[in-house]
GROMACS .gro file of N, CA and C in nm:
model
  408
    1MET      N    1   8.147  10.658  12.743
    1MET     CA    2   8.147  10.762  12.840
    1MET      C    3   8.282  10.839  12.818
    2LYS      N    4   8.260  10.991  12.783
    2LYS     CA    5   8.327  11.104  12.767
    2LYS      C    6   8.338  11.169  12.917
    3ALA      N    7   8.493  11.158  12.894
    3ALA     CA    8   8.557  11.258  13.026
    3ALA      C    9   8.480  11.388  12.989
    4ASN      N   10   8.486  11.449  13.098
    4ASN     CA   11   8.407  11.577  13.118
    4ASN      C   12   8.501  11.720  13.135
    5ARG      N   13   8.624  11.662  13.161
    5ARG     CA   14   8.755  11.775  13.156
    5ARG      C   15   8.782  11.809  13.033
    6PRO      N   16   8.854  11.899  12.996
    6PRO     CA   17   8.877  11.951  12.847
    6PRO      C   18   9.017  11.940  12.845
    7HIS      N   19   9.091  11.896  12.729
    7HIS     CA   20   9.215  11.897  12.711
    7HIS      C   21   9.268  11.971  12.711
    8SER      N   22   9.409  11.960  12.737
    8SER     CA   23   9.483  12.065  12.707
    8SER      C   24   9.499  12.112  12.558
    9PHE      N   25   9.552  12.219  12.498
    9PHE     CA   26   9.526  12.315  12.386
    9PHE      C   27   9.632  12.174  12.305
   10PHE      N   28   9.764  12.163  12.364
   10PHE     CA   29   9.843  12.094  12.261
   10PHE      C   30   9.796  11.940  12.254
   11THR      N   31   9.698  11.875  12.312
   11THR     CA   32   9.619  11.775  12.256
   11THR      C   33   9.531  11.796  12.198
   12ARG      N   34   9.453  11.874  12.194
   12ARG     CA   35   9.349  11.923  12.085
   12ARG      C   36   9.462  11.956  11.938
   13PHE      N   37   9.524  12.020  11.970
   13PHE     CA   38   9.608  12.034  11.851
   13PHE      C   39   9.688  11.921  11.776
   14ALA      N   40   9.739  11.860  11.828
   14ALA     CA   41   9.784  11.736  11.797
   14ALA      C   42   9.728  11.615  11.747
   15LYS      N   43   9.558  11.644  11.805
   15LYS     CA   44   9.460  11.547  11.747
   15LYS      C   45   9.396  11.577  11.623
   16ARG      N   46   9.395  11.728  11.615
   16ARG     CA   47   9.317  11.782  11.451
   16ARG      C   48   9.451  11.754  11.382
   17ILE      N   49   9.567  11.805  11.411
   17ILE     CA   50   9.668  11.803  11.329
   17ILE      C   51   9.694  11.646  11.275
   18ALA      N   52   9.714  11.577  11.341
   18ALA     CA   53   9.739  11.371  11.328
   18ALA      C   54   9.601  11.377  11.237
   19ARG      N   55   9.489  11.394  11.284
   19ARG     CA   56   9.393  11.334  11.179
   19ARG      C   57   9.438  11.413  11.061
   20ALA      N   58   9.423  11.544  11.019
   20ALA     CA   59   9.419  11.629  10.915
   20ALA      C   60   9.531  11.551  10.853
   21SER      N   61   9.650  11.538  10.876
   21SER     CA   62   9.762  11.477  10.791
   21SER      C   63   9.743  11.332  10.723
   22GLY      N   64   9.676  11.280  10.808
   22GLY     CA   65   9.622  11.158  10.748
   22GLY      C   66   9.525  11.136  10.637
   23GLN      N   67   9.476  11.243  10.596
   23GLN     CA   68   9.336  11.260  10.485
   23GLN      C   69   9.391  11.252  10.351
   24PRO      N   70   9.329  11.197  10.264
   24PRO     CA   71   9.357  11.227  10.142
   24PRO      C   72   9.418  11.367  10.067
   25LEU      N   73   9.324  11.466  10.137
   25LEU     CA   74   9.363  11.591  10.105
   25LEU      C   75   9.503  11.641  10.134
   26ALA      N   76   9.532  11.612  10.243
   26ALA     CA   77   9.675  11.662  10.278
   26ALA      C   78   9.789  11.623  10.235
   27PHE      N   79   9.759  11.458  10.161
   27PHE     CA   80   9.845  11.399  10.064
   27PHE      C   81   9.834  11.488   9.954
   28GLY      N   82   9.748  11.527   9.887
   28GLY     CA   83   9.733  11.581   9.752
   28GLY      C   84   9.761  11.703   9.758
   29ILE      N   85   9.786  11.761   9.855
   29ILE     CA   86   9.865  11.932   9.904
   29ILE      C   87  10.019  11.928   9.911
   30ALA      N   88  10.040  11.801   9.949
   30ALA     CA   89  10.158  11.775   9.965
   30ALA      C   90  10.225  11.757   9.816
   31VAL      N   91  10.190  11.669   9.745
   31VAL     CA   92  10.195  11.643   9.624
   31VAL      C   93  10.197  11.773   9.504
   32LEU      N   94  10.086  11.845   9.568
   32LEU     CA   95  10.086  11.980   9.463
   32LEU      C   96  10.176  12.065   9.486
   33VAL      N   97  10.232  12.095   9.628
   33VAL     CA   98  10.333  12.160   9.649
   33VAL      C   99  10.472  12.097   9.585
   34LEU      N  100  10.506  11.966   9.599
   34LEU     CA  101  10.644  11.941   9.507
   34LEU      C  102  10.614  11.961   9.356
   35ILE      N  103  10.482  11.935   9.305
   35ILE     CA  104  10.485  11.974   9.185
   35ILE      C  105  10.527  12.121   9.147
   36ILE      N  106  10.457  12.198   9.232
   36ILE     CA  107  10.484  12.355   9.175
   36ILE      C  108  10.638  12.382   9.208
   37TRP      N  109  10.685  12.299   9.308
   37TRP     CA  110  10.852  12.337   9.333
   37TRP      C  111  10.923  12.286   9.225
   38ALA      N  112  10.880  12.162   9.187
   38ALA     CA  113  10.957  12.130   9.061
   38ALA      C  114  10.934  12.199   8.905
   39VAL      N  115  10.846  12.207   8.895
   39VAL     CA  116  10.810  12.303   8.762
   39VAL      C  117  10.859  12.460   8.786
   40SER      N  118  10.854  12.503   8.921
   40SER     CA  119  10.941  12.641   8.938
   40SER      C  120  11.083  12.600   8.936
   41GLY      N  121  11.128  12.519   8.893
   41GLY     CA  122  11.338  12.484   8.895
   41GLY      C  123  11.360  12.548   8.768
   42PRO      N  124  11.285  12.557   8.635
   42PRO     CA  125  11.354  12.628   8.523
   42PRO      C  126  11.359  12.743   8.540
   43LEU      N  127  11.252  12.833   8.623
   43LEU     CA  128  11.239  12.980   8.623
   43LEU      C  129  11.316  13.011   8.684
   44PHE      N  130  11.372  12.907   8.828
   44PHE     CA  131  11.478  12.965   8.924
   44PHE      C  132  11.631  12.922   8.876
   45HIS      N  133  11.644  12.872   8.763
   45HIS     CA  134  11.751  12.798   8.732
   45HIS      C  135  11.784  12.709   8.795
   46PHE      N  136  11.751  12.652   8.907
   46PHE     CA  137  11.780  12.550   9.009
   46PHE      C  138  11.863  12.580   9.081
   47SER      N  139  11.808  12.689   9.107
   47SER     CA  140  11.954  12.751   9.195
   47SER      C  141  11.938  12.684   9.356
   48ASP      N  142  12.067  12.738   9.431
   48ASP     CA  143  12.072  12.680   9.567
   48ASP      C  144  11.965  12.715   9.654
   49THR      N  145  11.934  12.851   9.637
   49THR     CA  146  11.792  12.873   9.700
   49THR      C  147  11.654  12.837   9.647
   50TRP      N  148  11.642  12.775   9.546
   50TRP     CA  149  11.545  12.694   9.486
   50TRP      C  150  11.512  12.581   9.574
   51GLN      N  151  11.664  12.512   9.548
   51GLN     CA  152  11.672  12.369   9.660
   51GLN      C  153  11.661  12.382   9.821
   52LEU      N  154  11.703  12.480   9.851
   52LEU     CA  155  11.716  12.542  10.015
   52LEU      C  156  11.562  12.503  10.057
   53ILE      N  157  11.477  12.587   9.964
   53ILE     CA  158  11.373  12.589  10.017
   53ILE      C  159  11.269  12.485  10.028
   54ILE      N  160  11.292  12.389   9.920
   54ILE     CA  161  11.204  12.238   9.971
   54ILE      C  162  11.278  12.172  10.048
   55ASN      N  163  11.397  12.183  10.106
   55ASN     CA  164  11.498  12.120  10.222
   55ASN      C  165  11.443  12.157  10.328
   56THR      N  166  11.437  12.287  10.361
   56THR     CA  167  11.442  12.322  10.464
   56THR      C  168  11.259  12.338  10.512
   57GLY      N  169  11.170  12.345  10.406
   57GLY     CA  170  11.023  12.316  10.425
   57GLY      C  171  11.022  12.166  10.453
   58THR      N  172  11.048  12.066  10.388
   58THR     CA  173  10.992  11.961  10.420
   58THR      C  174  11.105  11.898  10.562
   59THR      N  175  11.192  11.922  10.598
   59THR     CA  176  11.302  11.949  10.728
   59THR      C  177  11.199  11.987  10.829
   60ILE      N  178  11.158  12.115  10.830
   60ILE     CA  179  11.063  12.147  10.976
   60ILE      C  180  10.933  12.106  10.974
   61VAL      N  181  10.895  12.057  10.844
   61VAL     CA  182  10.725  11.979  10.867
   61VAL      C  183  10.762  11.846  10.941
   62THR      N  184  10.855  11.811  10.874
   62THR     CA  185  10.947  11.639  10.914
   62THR      C  186  10.934  11.644  11.085
   63PHE      N  187  10.995  11.722  11.152
   63PHE     CA  188  11.044  11.772  11.259
   63PHE      C  189  10.934  11.796  11.340
   64LEU      N  190  10.829  11.867  11.317
   64LEU     CA  191  10.743  11.890  11.425
   64LEU      C  192  10.610  11.786  11.402
   65MET      N  193  10.608  11.732  11.281
   65MET     CA  194  10.538  11.593  11.272
   65MET      C  195  10.572  11.488  11.353
   66VAL      N  196  10.672  11.450  11.364
   66VAL     CA  197  10.734  11.409  11.491
   66VAL      C  198  10.663  11.365  11.628
   67PHE      N  199  10.700  11.475  11.660
   67PHE     CA  200  10.638  11.504  11.824
   67PHE      C  201  10.482  11.469  11.807
   68LEU      N  202  10.413  11.556  11.726
   68LEU     CA  203  10.267  11.558  11.708
   68LEU      C  204  10.218  11.409  11.695
   69ILE      N  205  10.251  11.323  11.586
   69ILE     CA  206  10.247  11.158  11.597
   69ILE      C  207  10.286  11.133  11.694
   70GLN      N  208  10.422  11.135  11.754
   70GLN     CA  209  10.438  11.082  11.876
   70GLN      C  210  10.332  11.091  12.014
   71ASN      N  211  10.272  11.178  12.046
   71ASN     CA  212  10.168  11.250  12.098
   71ASN      C  213  10.048  11.150  12.096
   72THR      N  214  10.010  11.133  11.973
   72THR     CA  215   9.869  11.089  11.965
   72THR      C  216   9.919  10.955  11.977
   73GLN      N  217  10.008  10.897  11.885
   73GLN     CA  218  10.049  10.746  11.944
   73GLN      C  219  10.096  10.751  12.105
   74ASN      N  220  10.122  10.792  12.165
   74ASN     CA  221  10.145  10.769  12.292
   74ASN      C  222   9.996  10.766  12.379
   75ARG      N  223   9.907  10.855  12.314
   75ARG     CA  224   9.767  10.842  12.437
   75ARG      C  225   9.680  10.732  12.337
   76ASP      N  226   9.705  10.719  12.270
   76ASP     CA  227   9.618  10.600  12.170
   76ASP      C  228   9.654  10.450  12.247
   77SER      N  229   9.777  10.484  12.262
   77SER     CA  230   9.892  10.345  12.340
   77SER      C  231   9.816  10.322  12.475
   78GLU      N  232   9.821  10.456  12.538
   78GLU     CA  233   9.789  10.440  12.691
   78GLU      C  234   9.657  10.401  12.705
   79ALA      N  235   9.498  10.430  12.604
   79ALA     CA  236   9.396  10.417  12.612
   79ALA      C  237   9.415  10.254  12.595
   80LEU      N  238   9.479  10.197  12.451
   80LEU     CA  239   9.446  10.112  12.488
   80LEU      C  240   9.513   9.998  12.591
   81HIS      N  241   9.624  10.020  12.622
   81HIS     CA  242   9.662   9.965  12.768
   81HIS      C  243   9.573   9.950  12.873
   82LEU      N  244   9.479  10.067  12.913
   82LEU     CA  245   9.392  10.070  12.995
   82LEU      C  246   9.287   9.981  12.935
   83LYS      N  247   9.227   9.953  12.805
   83LYS     CA  248   9.142   9.880  12.768
   83LYS      C  249   9.167   9.743  12.812
   84ILE      N  250   9.298   9.731  12.749
   84ILE     CA  251   9.326   9.546  12.782
   84ILE      C  252   9.305   9.521  12.934
   85ASP      N  253   9.393   9.603  13.006
   85ASP     CA  254   9.393   9.582  13.154
   85ASP      C  255   9.262   9.561  13.196
   86GLU      N  256   9.168   9.634  13.161
   86GLU     CA  257   9.019   9.623  13.221
   86GLU      C  258   8.944   9.491  13.162
   87LEU      N  259   8.992   9.442  13.061
   87LEU     CA  260   8.954   9.304  12.969
   87LEU      C  261   9.009   9.210  13.073
   88ILE      N  262   9.123   9.235  13.086
   88ILE     CA  263   9.210   9.109  13.197
   88ILE      C  264   9.115   9.120  13.344
   89ARG      N  265   9.121   9.240  13.390
   89ARG     CA  266   9.082   9.236  13.511
   89ARG      C  267   8.933   9.206  13.539
   90ALA      N  268   8.840   9.208  13.407
   90ALA     CA  269   8.704   9.141  13.427
   90ALA      C  270   8.718   8.989  13.372
   91ASN      N  271   8.759   8.942  13.348
   91ASN     CA  272   8.818   8.802  13.293
   91ASN      C  273   8.852   8.778  13.392
   92SER      N  274   8.766   8.645  13.453
   92SER     CA  275   8.811   8.587  13.577
   92SER      C  276   8.936   8.474  13.532
   93ARG      N  277   8.906   8.402  13.436
   93ARG     CA  278   9.036   8.320  13.394
   93ARG      C  279   9.149   8.381  13.378
   94ALA      N  280   9.123   8.530  13.354
   94ALA     CA  281   9.290   8.589  13.325
   94ALA      C  282   9.351   8.612  13.407
   95HIS      N  283   9.512   8.644  13.395
   95HIS     CA  284   9.579   8.660  13.530
   95HIS      C  285   9.597   8.766  13.521
   96ASN      N  286   9.616   8.842  13.637
   96ASN     CA  287   9.587   9.002  13.699
   96ASN      C  288   9.724   9.043  13.708
   97ALA      N  289   9.838   8.929  13.686
   97ALA     CA  290   9.949   8.987  13.735
   97ALA      C  291   9.985   9.032  13.585
   98LEU      N  292   9.919   8.995  13.460
   98LEU     CA  293   9.977   9.054  13.306
   98LEU      C  294   9.891   9.222  13.307
   99LEU      N  295   9.848   9.296  13.415
   99LEU     CA  296   9.784   9.417  13.412
   99LEU      C  297   9.896   9.503  13.358
  100ASP      N  298  10.011   9.472  13.422
  100ASP     CA  299  10.134   9.574  13.406
  100ASP      C  300  10.211   9.563  13.337
  101LEU      N  301  10.202   9.493  13.237
  101LEU     CA  302  10.331   9.418  13.187
  101LEU      C  303  10.428   9.548  13.080
  102GLU      N  304  10.366   9.635  13.068
  102GLU     CA  305  10.423   9.731  12.991
  102GLU      C  306  10.532   9.829  13.098
  103ASP      N  307  10.533   9.805  13.175
  103ASP     CA  308  10.603   9.851  13.325
  103ASP      C  309  10.722   9.774  13.357
  104LEU      N  310  10.764   9.666  13.312
  104LEU     CA  311  10.800   9.554  13.384
  104LEU      C  312  10.983   9.559  13.292
  105GLU      N  313  11.061   9.542  13.324
  105GLU     CA  314  11.226   9.505  13.261
  105GLU      C  315  11.180   9.391  13.162
  106GLU      N  316  11.306   9.416  13.061
  106GLU     CA  317  11.271   9.361  12.960
  106GLU      C  318  11.312   9.222  12.976
  107ALA      N  319  11.384   9.196  13.091
  107ALA     CA  320  11.447   9.061  13.115
  107ALA      C  321  11.330   8.982  13.178
  108GLU      N  322  11.211   9.048  13.236
  108GLU     CA  323  11.121   9.001  13.325
  108GLU      C  324  11.007   8.950  13.178
  109LEU      N  325  11.016   9.085  13.087
  109LEU     CA  326  10.899   9.040  12.989
  109LEU      C  327  10.969   8.905  12.907
  110ASP      N  328  11.085   8.885  12.915
  110ASP     CA  329  11.119   8.783  12.870
  110ASP      C  330  11.093   8.634  12.897
  111ARG      N  331  11.110   8.672  13.033
  111ARG     CA  332  11.074   8.539  13.095
  111ARG      C  333  10.878   8.498  13.073
  112ILE      N  334  10.828   8.606  13.096
  112ILE     CA  335  10.693   8.591  13.053
  112ILE      C  336  10.668   8.524  12.942
  113ARG      N  337  10.727   8.594  12.835
  113ARG     CA  338  10.723   8.561  12.717
  113ARG      C  339  10.780   8.384  12.679
  114ALA      N  340  10.886   8.341  12.735
  114ALA     CA  341  10.893   8.221  12.753
  114ALA      C  342  10.802   8.124  12.808
  115ASP      N  343  10.752   8.182  12.905
  115ASP     CA  344  10.651   8.114  12.922
  115ASP      C  345  10.516   8.091  12.870
  116TYR      N  346  10.498   8.173  12.809
  116TYR     CA  347  10.349   8.156  12.706
  116TYR      C  348  10.397   8.074  12.593
  117GLU      N  349  10.518   8.109  12.527
  117GLU     CA  350  10.615   8.015  12.419
  117GLU      C  351  10.554   7.898  12.417
  118LYS      N  352  10.591   7.857  12.545
  118LYS     CA  353  10.573   7.681  12.617
  118LYS      C  354  10.427   7.659  12.591
  119LEU      N  355  10.369   7.741  12.667
  119LEU     CA  356  10.226   7.703  12.653
  119LEU      C  357  10.163   7.716  12.510
  120ALA      N  358  10.217   7.792  12.434
  120ALA     CA  359  10.171   7.810  12.294
  120ALA      C  360  10.212   7.659  12.196
  121GLU      N  361  10.337   7.617  12.267
  121GLU     CA  362  10.408   7.501  12.183
  121GLU      C  363  10.292   7.379  12.253
  122ALA      N  364  10.298   7.388  12.377
  122ALA     CA  365  10.217   7.255  12.436
  122ALA      C  366  10.081   7.257  12.368
  123ALA      N  367  10.020   7.338  12.327
  123ALA     CA  368   9.847   7.370  12.292
  123ALA      C  369   9.878   7.317  12.107
  124ARG      N  370   9.967   7.338  12.023
  124ARG     CA  371  10.008   7.307  11.898
  124ARG      C  372  10.009   7.171  11.893
  125LYS      N  373  10.085   7.093  11.991
  125LYS     CA  374  10.101   6.955  11.989
  125LYS      C  375   9.991   6.888  12.023
  126THR      N  376   9.911   6.958  12.093
  126THR     CA  377   9.767   6.873  12.153
  126THR      C  378   9.713   6.874  12.022
  127LEU      N  379   9.682   7.014  11.936
  127LEU     CA  380   9.657   7.039  11.842
  127LEU      C  381   9.678   6.915  11.727
  128HIS      N  382   9.801   6.905  11.718
  128HIS     CA  383   9.875   6.838  11.618
  128HIS      C  384   9.815   6.698  11.636
  129THR      N  385   9.848   6.630  11.744
  129THR     CA  386   9.772   6.530  11.799
  129THR      C  387   9.668   6.489  11.754
  130ARG      N  388   9.521   6.550  11.803
  130ARG     CA  389   9.405   6.534  11.767
  130ARG      C  390   9.423   6.537  11.619
  131LYS      N  391   9.438   6.596  11.528
  131LYS     CA  392   9.421   6.598  11.378
  131LYS      C  393   9.476   6.479  11.333
  132THR      N  394   9.593   6.419  11.401
  132THR     CA  395   9.661   6.291  11.316
  132THR      C  396   9.605   6.149  11.395
  133SER      N  397   9.524   6.179  11.502
  133SER     CA  398   9.472   6.059  11.565
  133SER      C  399   9.353   5.989  11.474
  134PRO      N  400   9.356   5.878  11.448
  134PRO     CA  401   9.233   5.808  11.411
  134PRO      C  402   9.044   5.852  11.474
  135ARG      N  403   8.960   5.894  11.403
  135ARG     CA  404   8.883   5.953  11.436
  135ARG      C  405   8.762   5.800  11.379
  136LYS      N  406   8.712   5.787  11.482
  136LYS     CA  407   8.571   5.684  11.508
  136LYS      C  408   8.443   5.751  11.450
   0.00000   0.00000   0.00000
């Protein structure tokens, strides 16, 4: 089910850049730029300007990519939370109280985690008991 409303310019831009930057071609272009820069070193006598070009370029690209990738991750994470929430809601045996865990305070998450660790430990003990008991 696709949403009919158009995405914002930034969302479309971030998706395209994130998708493109993860492709082998993007990696190849980055390596090619570094090779060209390194090979040009002797031509420019390894000057401060020569070093500044790569330092400035990589800093700018890294700075901008952090925001684009974070936008994409936030959107993906939100979609994943919604999908998992729907699975919890649809499963009659699941606890609906778990629907909004990402919004809870750390102390409350720790308490819930401890409860589930106890359940897991009890399940492991039961499993271990079944494995070690003699079979008929």
